[in-house]
Tab-separated table of C-alpha atoms and ligand atoms in Angstrom:
chain	number	residue	atom	x	y	z
A	1	MET	CA	-7.686	14.563	-24.334
A	2	PRO	CA	-6.673	14.239	-20.608
A	3	SER	CA	-3.181	15.219	-19.478
A	4	ALA	CA	-2.772	12.725	-16.594
A	5	ILE	CA	-4.437	9.314	-16.248
A	6	VAL	CA	-4.640	6.960	-13.232
A	7	ILE	CA	-6.047	3.472	-13.779
A	8	LEU	CA	-7.066	1.106	-10.954
A	9	THR	CA	-7.594	-2.588	-11.720
A	10	GLY	CA	-8.956	-5.508	-9.715
A	11	ALA	CA	-9.493	-9.221	-10.160
A	12	GLY	CA	-12.130	-8.700	-12.863
A	13	ILE	CA	-9.532	-7.686	-15.444
A	14	SER	CA	-7.924	-11.128	-15.109
A	15	ALA	CA	-11.206	-13.100	-15.044
A	16	GLU	CA	-11.262	-13.765	-18.807
A	17	SER	CA	-7.683	-15.016	-18.573
A	18	GLY	CA	-9.066	-17.778	-16.337
A	19	ILE	CA	-8.094	-16.430	-12.896
A	20	ALA	CA	-10.909	-16.583	-10.331
A	21	THR	CA	-12.141	-13.340	-8.793
A	22	PHE	CA	-12.823	-13.012	-5.057
A	23	ARG	CA	-16.438	-11.997	-4.576
A	24	ASP	CA	-18.248	-13.325	-7.636
A	25	PRO	CA	-20.653	-16.194	-6.805
A	26	ASP	CA	-17.958	-18.901	-7.244
A	27	GLY	CA	-15.109	-16.587	-6.227
A	28	ILE	CA	-12.149	-17.380	-3.983
A	29	TRP	CA	-13.777	-16.021	-0.836
A	30	SER	CA	-16.751	-18.340	-1.380
A	31	LYS	CA	-14.357	-21.291	-0.979
A	32	VAL	CA	-11.818	-20.006	1.550
A	33	ASP	CA	-12.270	-17.871	4.696
A	34	TYR	CA	-10.164	-14.756	4.054
A	35	ARG	CA	-9.468	-14.503	7.802
A	36	GLU	CA	-7.584	-17.811	7.642
A	37	VAL	CA	-5.411	-17.061	4.595
A	38	ALA	CA	-5.279	-13.277	4.039
A	39	THR	CA	-4.607	-11.831	7.512
A	40	PRO	CA	-1.460	-11.697	9.702
A	41	GLN	CA	-3.469	-13.477	12.416
A	42	GLY	CA	-4.292	-16.322	10.023
A	43	PHE	CA	-0.612	-16.650	9.104
A	44	ALA	CA	0.462	-16.666	12.754
A	45	ALA	CA	-2.152	-19.308	13.603
A	46	ASN	CA	-1.433	-21.654	10.703
A	47	PRO	CA	1.411	-20.612	8.378
A	48	ALA	CA	1.333	-23.934	6.519
A	49	ARG	CA	-2.312	-23.284	5.519
A	50	VAL	CA	-1.424	-19.829	4.184
A	51	HIS	CA	1.603	-21.172	2.282
A	52	GLN	CA	-0.649	-23.841	0.758
A	53	PHE	CA	-3.147	-21.139	-0.354
A	54	TYR	CA	-0.512	-18.957	-2.027
A	55	ASN	CA	1.330	-21.956	-3.514
A	56	TRP	CA	-2.002	-22.916	-5.133
A	57	ARG	CA	-2.563	-19.362	-6.436
A	58	ARG	CA	1.041	-19.066	-7.730
A	59	ASN	CA	0.778	-22.437	-9.533
A	60	ASN	CA	-2.773	-21.753	-10.726
A	61	VAL	CA	-1.762	-18.575	-12.588
A	62	ARG	CA	1.122	-20.280	-14.408
A	63	GLY	CA	-1.040	-21.548	-17.248
A	64	PHE	CA	-2.910	-18.294	-17.876
A	65	GLU	CA	-2.118	-15.508	-20.321
A	66	PRO	CA	-2.790	-11.762	-20.303
A	67	ASN	CA	-5.974	-10.877	-22.210
A	68	ALA	CA	-7.019	-8.057	-24.566
A	69	ALA	CA	-7.820	-5.762	-21.623
A	70	HIS	CA	-4.286	-6.076	-20.185
A	71	ALA	CA	-2.900	-5.475	-23.693
A	72	ALA	CA	-5.084	-2.388	-24.168
A	73	LEU	CA	-3.736	-0.812	-20.949
A	74	ALA	CA	-0.148	-1.517	-22.056
A	75	ARG	CA	-0.956	0.179	-25.393
A	76	LEU	CA	-2.468	3.185	-23.599
A	77	GLU	CA	0.681	3.570	-21.470
A	78	ARG	CA	2.842	3.369	-24.611
A	79	ASP	CA	0.807	5.685	-26.874
A	80	PHE	CA	-0.524	8.266	-24.386
A	81	ALA	CA	1.724	11.331	-24.259
A	82	GLY	CA	0.738	12.541	-20.762
A	83	GLU	CA	1.289	11.278	-17.191
A	84	PHE	CA	0.188	7.644	-16.714
A	85	LEU	CA	0.013	5.321	-13.699
A	86	LEU	CA	-1.557	1.865	-13.471
A	87	VAL	CA	-2.377	0.757	-9.902
A	88	THR	CA	-3.444	-2.854	-9.495
A	89	GLN	CA	-4.938	-4.685	-6.522
A	90	ASN	CA	-4.021	-7.924	-8.267
A	91	VAL	CA	-1.069	-10.006	-7.139
A	92	ASP	CA	-0.701	-11.841	-10.475
A	93	SER	CA	1.840	-10.657	-13.086
A	94	LEU	CA	-0.458	-10.433	-16.124
A	95	HIS	CA	-0.055	-6.632	-16.445
A	96	GLU	CA	3.749	-6.926	-16.638
A	97	ARG	CA	3.497	-9.825	-19.076
A	98	ALA	CA	1.223	-7.669	-21.287
A	99	GLY	CA	3.926	-4.943	-21.316
A	100	SER	CA	2.774	-2.508	-18.596
A	101	GLN	CA	5.717	-0.781	-16.873
A	102	ARG	CA	4.400	2.250	-14.965
A	103	LEU	CA	2.645	-0.105	-12.567
A	104	ILE	CA	2.150	-0.366	-8.794
A	105	HIS	CA	1.054	-3.592	-7.107
A	106	MET	CA	-0.590	-1.984	-4.067
A	107	HIS	CA	-1.445	-5.412	-2.585
A	108	GLY	CA	1.929	-6.942	-3.430
A	109	GLN	CA	2.751	-9.894	-5.685
A	110	HIS	CA	2.544	-13.610	-5.053
A	111	ASP	CA	5.701	-14.093	-7.141
A	112	LYS	CA	7.682	-12.283	-4.438
A	113	ALA	CA	8.719	-13.435	-0.969
A	114	LEU	CA	9.285	-11.319	2.137
A	115	CYS	CA	11.537	-12.490	4.982
A	116	ASN	CA	10.148	-11.744	8.448
A	117	ALA	CA	13.678	-12.003	9.877
A	118	CYS	CA	15.606	-9.553	7.664
A	119	GLY	CA	12.899	-7.792	5.630
A	120	GLY	CA	14.545	-8.944	2.410
A	121	ARG	CA	12.317	-9.237	-0.671
A	122	THR	CA	13.090	-11.735	-3.424
A	123	ILE	CA	11.440	-13.124	-6.550
A	124	TRP	CA	9.793	-16.450	-5.650
A	125	HIS	CA	8.237	-18.771	-8.239
A	126	ASP	CA	8.450	-22.073	-6.369
A	127	GLU	CA	6.578	-23.594	-3.465
A	128	MET	CA	7.055	-21.726	-0.197
A	129	SER	CA	6.864	-23.450	3.191
A	130	LEU	CA	8.132	-23.310	6.736
A	131	ALA	CA	11.251	-25.095	5.436
A	132	SER	CA	12.009	-22.279	2.947
A	133	ARG	CA	15.333	-20.480	3.477
A	134	CYS	CA	15.733	-16.742	2.986
A	135	PRO	CA	18.162	-16.066	0.093
A	136	CYS	CA	19.268	-12.848	1.871
A	137	CYS	CA	19.899	-13.885	5.487
A	138	GLU	CA	19.797	-17.691	5.198
A	139	GLU	CA	17.185	-17.908	8.000
A	140	VAL	CA	14.762	-20.843	7.692
A	141	GLY	CA	11.043	-20.660	8.512
A	142	GLN	CA	10.739	-16.861	8.235
A	143	MET	CA	9.443	-16.541	4.656
A	144	ARG	CA	5.977	-15.202	3.758
A	145	PRO	CA	4.343	-14.220	0.461
A	146	ASP	CA	5.011	-10.524	-0.275
A	147	VAL	CA	1.308	-9.673	-0.404
A	148	VAL	CA	-0.694	-7.138	1.665
A	149	TRP	CA	-3.167	-8.874	3.961
A	150	PHE	CA	-6.233	-7.340	5.606
A	151	GLY	CA	-5.098	-5.005	8.360
A	152	GLU	CA	-1.728	-4.377	6.662
A	153	THR	CA	-0.829	-1.122	4.933
A	154	PRO	CA	-0.964	-1.246	1.130
A	155	TYR	CA	2.242	-0.415	-0.759
A	156	GLU	CA	3.201	2.980	-2.265
A	157	LEU	CA	0.102	4.863	-1.044
A	158	ASP	CA	1.990	8.202	-1.054
A	159	ARG	CA	2.886	7.787	-4.713
A	160	ILE	CA	-0.651	6.674	-5.566
A	161	GLN	CA	-2.303	9.569	-3.725
A	162	ALA	CA	0.033	12.089	-5.359
A	163	ALA	CA	-0.968	10.700	-8.766
A	164	LEU	CA	-4.674	10.884	-7.839
A	165	ARG	CA	-4.286	14.521	-6.789
A	166	GLY	CA	-2.745	15.348	-10.150
A	167	CYS	CA	-4.925	13.346	-12.537
A	168	ASP	CA	-7.746	14.538	-14.773
A	169	LEU	CA	-8.946	11.044	-15.699
A	170	PHE	CA	-9.431	8.143	-13.242
A	171	VAL	CA	-10.583	4.777	-14.608
A	172	SER	CA	-11.529	1.840	-12.342
A	173	ILE	CA	-11.570	-1.556	-14.074
A	174	GLY	CA	-12.740	-4.984	-12.815
A	175	THR	CA	-13.087	-4.238	-9.118
A	176	SER	CA	-16.105	-4.626	-6.828
A	177	GLY	CA	-15.167	-1.558	-4.776
A	178	ASN	CA	-15.276	-3.540	-1.527
A	179	VAL	CA	-11.710	-3.124	-0.315
A	180	TYR	CA	-10.232	0.070	1.105
A	181	PRO	CA	-8.249	2.232	0.618
A	182	ALA	CA	-8.496	1.284	-3.116
A	183	ALA	CA	-12.287	1.670	-3.088
A	184	GLY	CA	-11.847	5.265	-1.921
A	185	PHE	CA	-9.524	6.334	-4.769
A	186	VAL	CA	-12.474	7.517	-6.874
A	187	ARG	CA	-13.357	10.058	-4.153
A	188	GLU	CA	-9.782	11.378	-4.145
A	189	ALA	CA	-9.789	11.666	-7.933
A	190	ARG	CA	-13.125	13.508	-7.927
A	191	ALA	CA	-11.812	15.884	-5.265
A	192	ALA	CA	-8.954	16.645	-7.652
A	193	GLY	CA	-11.454	17.516	-10.360
A	194	ALA	CA	-10.838	14.376	-12.443
A	195	ARG	CA	-13.356	12.749	-14.739
A	196	THR	CA	-14.071	9.312	-13.220
A	197	VAL	CA	-15.073	6.238	-15.238
A	198	GLU	CA	-15.977	2.703	-14.129
A	199	LEU	CA	-15.447	-0.180	-16.590
A	200	ASN	CA	-16.818	-3.337	-14.966
A	201	LEU	CA	-18.980	-6.368	-15.666
A	202	GLU	CA	-21.674	-4.875	-13.437
A	203	PRO	CA	-22.111	-1.791	-11.214
A	204	SER	CA	-19.646	-1.953	-8.287
A	205	GLN	CA	-20.265	-0.991	-4.647
A	206	GLY	CA	-19.094	2.515	-5.471
A	207	ALA	CA	-20.819	2.846	-8.864
A	208	ASP	CA	-22.683	6.020	-7.824
A	209	LEU	CA	-19.354	7.797	-7.243
A	210	PHE	CA	-18.355	7.658	-10.914
A	211	HIS	CA	-19.273	10.282	-13.540
A	212	GLU	CA	-19.517	7.588	-16.230
A	213	ALA	CA	-19.743	3.800	-16.413
A	214	GLU	CA	-19.655	1.066	-19.011
A	215	HIS	CA	-20.663	-2.465	-18.078
A	216	GLY	CA	-19.551	-5.613	-19.872
A	217	PRO	CA	-16.605	-8.030	-20.123
A	218	ALA	CA	-13.250	-6.248	-19.814
A	219	THR	CA	-11.866	-7.765	-23.024
A	220	GLY	CA	-14.623	-5.931	-24.916
A	221	ILE	CA	-15.102	-2.601	-23.146
A	222	VAL	CA	-11.467	-1.820	-22.197
A	223	PRO	CA	-9.907	-2.005	-25.698
A	224	ALA	CA	-12.867	0.010	-27.071
A	225	PHE	CA	-12.414	2.632	-24.333
A	226	VAL	CA	-8.675	2.919	-25.057
A	227	GLU	CA	-9.319	3.146	-28.810
A	228	ARG	CA	-11.735	6.055	-28.299
A	229	LEU	CA	-9.389	7.778	-25.855
A	230	LEU	CA	-6.355	7.581	-28.155
A	231	GLY	CA	-8.393	8.401	-31.212
A	232	ALA	CA	-9.889	11.525	-29.581
B	301	BV8	C1	-5.690	-1.148	5.404
B	301	BV8	C2	-4.486	-10.119	-0.323
B	301	BV8	C3	-4.927	0.414	7.027
B	301	BV8	C4	-3.681	-10.335	-1.543
B	301	BV8	C5	-6.329	-8.574	-0.184
B	301	BV8	C6	-12.963	1.184	5.736
B	301	BV8	C7	-14.167	0.546	5.964
B	301	BV8	C8	-14.211	-0.814	6.264
B	301	BV8	C9	-13.036	-1.568	6.330
B	301	BV8	C10	-11.854	-0.936	6.084
B	301	BV8	C11	-11.809	0.436	5.812
B	301	BV8	N1	-10.508	0.759	5.648
B	301	BV8	C12	-9.741	-0.331	5.825
B	301	BV8	C13	-10.546	-1.392	6.071
B	301	BV8	C14	-10.121	-2.775	6.317
B	301	BV8	C15	-9.913	-3.557	5.014
B	301	BV8	C16	-11.117	-3.548	4.120
B	301	BV8	O1	-11.195	-2.763	3.176
B	301	BV8	N2	-12.036	-4.454	4.375
B	301	BV8	C17	-13.204	-4.558	3.508
B	301	BV8	C18	-13.482	-6.025	3.200
B	301	BV8	C19	-14.374	-3.848	4.137
B	301	BV8	N3	-8.763	-3.024	4.291
B	301	BV8	C20	-7.526	-3.398	4.652
B	301	BV8	O2	-7.296	-4.103	5.612
B	301	BV8	C21	-6.353	-2.837	3.814
B	301	BV8	N4	-5.396	-2.253	4.720
B	301	BV8	O3	-6.744	-0.579	5.299
B	301	BV8	O4	-4.662	-0.763	6.257
B	301	BV8	C22	-4.492	1.581	6.240
B	301	BV8	C23	-5.395	2.225	5.383
B	301	BV8	C24	-4.970	3.344	4.686
B	301	BV8	C25	-3.691	3.816	4.869
B	301	BV8	C26	-2.821	3.154	5.721
B	301	BV8	C27	-3.201	2.049	6.432
B	301	BV8	C28	-5.636	-3.967	3.065
B	301	BV8	C29	-6.491	-4.463	1.943
B	301	BV8	C30	-5.748	-5.558	1.143
B	301	BV8	C31	-6.254	-6.897	1.561
B	301	BV8	N5	-5.665	-7.934	0.728
B	301	BV8	N6	-5.822	-9.672	-0.723
B	301	BV8	C32	-4.301	-11.477	-2.302
B	301	BV8	O5	-4.303	-12.583	-1.760
B	301	BV8	O6	-4.763	-11.196	-3.410
B	301	BV8	S1	-7.869	-8.014	-0.654
B	301	BV8	C33	-8.476	-8.789	-2.029
B	301	BV8	O7	-9.578	-7.957	-2.473
B	301	BV8	C34	-7.533	-8.831	-3.201
B	301	BV8	O8	-6.311	-8.152	-3.007
B	301	BV8	C35	-8.321	-8.104	-4.290
B	301	BV8	O9	-7.471	-7.517	-5.182
B	301	BV8	C36	-9.073	-7.136	-3.477
B	301	BV8	C37	-10.182	-6.402	-4.158
B	301	BV8	O10	-11.052	-7.337	-4.775
B	301	BV8	P1	-11.423	-7.109	-6.329
B	301	BV8	O11	-10.162	-7.025	-7.101
B	301	BV8	O12	-12.353	-5.957	-6.426
B	301	BV8	O13	-12.133	-8.472	-6.692
B	301	BV8	P2	-13.668	-8.848	-6.481
B	301	BV8	O14	-13.786	-10.305	-6.712
B	301	BV8	O15	-14.147	-8.259	-5.192
B	301	BV8	O16	-14.442	-8.061	-7.646
B	301	BV8	C38	-14.209	-8.414	-8.997
B	301	BV8	C39	-15.023	-7.455	-9.862
B	301	BV8	O17	-14.761	-7.747	-11.246
B	301	BV8	C40	-16.527	-7.596	-9.668
B	301	BV8	O18	-17.103	-6.303	-9.553
B	301	BV8	C41	-16.999	-8.278	-10.965
B	301	BV8	O19	-18.282	-7.817	-11.357
B	301	BV8	C42	-15.962	-7.817	-11.958
B	301	BV8	N7	-15.747	-8.762	-13.080
B	301	BV8	C43	-15.810	-10.116	-13.051
B	301	BV8	N8	-15.555	-10.600	-14.288
B	301	BV8	C44	-15.317	-9.538	-15.091
B	301	BV8	C45	-15.434	-8.357	-14.331
B	301	BV8	N9	-15.279	-7.133	-14.853
B	301	BV8	C46	-14.976	-7.056	-16.171
B	301	BV8	N10	-14.836	-8.142	-16.969
B	301	BV8	C47	-15.001	-9.387	-16.465
B	301	BV8	N11	-14.877	-10.457	-17.275
């Protein structure tokens, strides 16, 4: 039984809840140019286009529920006696809604807004536009989704890297291993002597870096993995 677990999730864990992934054949980046909607330059060039993209994603998620894989990770956090941290690249709130608490959204959350004028962060469930007013400083036209775009620094990296240095089990779930620094976490975990496991529909970009792998839909392989881990 491990004493400290770090879990990394990506879009694949939410796929069976109905939320599109990014790089699968019909994924989000096959329909939208990430440079237009997921970079600071894209926002500066056409903020209305970026607001439209995140308004669509925020509304799109509304009708979807956490699945058995999200529930299994919430159970693991509850029933595992050691150190536990769940790091997600996802900006949806399905982990929280499944009951996860020791959770870091390293790429932010689309249900939060960030004000470019005052730096204030607020919960934001409605449409956001250039007419939106900051609840903190009352400025208009300064709101952006509180998500980490390409070229921006992911959130809470110090806390994540400290957890990676101290873990003896690292599990990567539903991510293609394309995006850094998340895709490099497996190297940091291995350097710390951790056992590294990939649970994914298919081998990711970094598959060779993992000691073990199981391939299949997350709602099947993640609950089974957690059951074996807790039963050990
Ligand atoms: C940064 C916005 C500096 C939020 C996103 C090194 C080399 C090259 C480039 C770089 C590098 N280091 C940094 C970079 C630049 C860049 C980068 O990595 N580019 C890539 C494309 C090469 N990184 C950055 O800019 C990052 N910032 O580096 O700052 C820095 C660095 C360190 C320290 C300080 C400063 C910022 C990255 C964040 C960008 N924001 N999105 C949003 O709108 O969501 S990225 C986007 O990709 C999403 O956030 C998403 O979460 C993320 C990762 O994608 P995945 O989750 O993996 O999704 P994907 O579709 O790719 O894969 C899904 C997987 O699930 C597949 O494998 C599939 O098989 C599987 N699957 C599908 N169905 C199922 C399933 N698995 C199980 N069951 C199923 N049913």
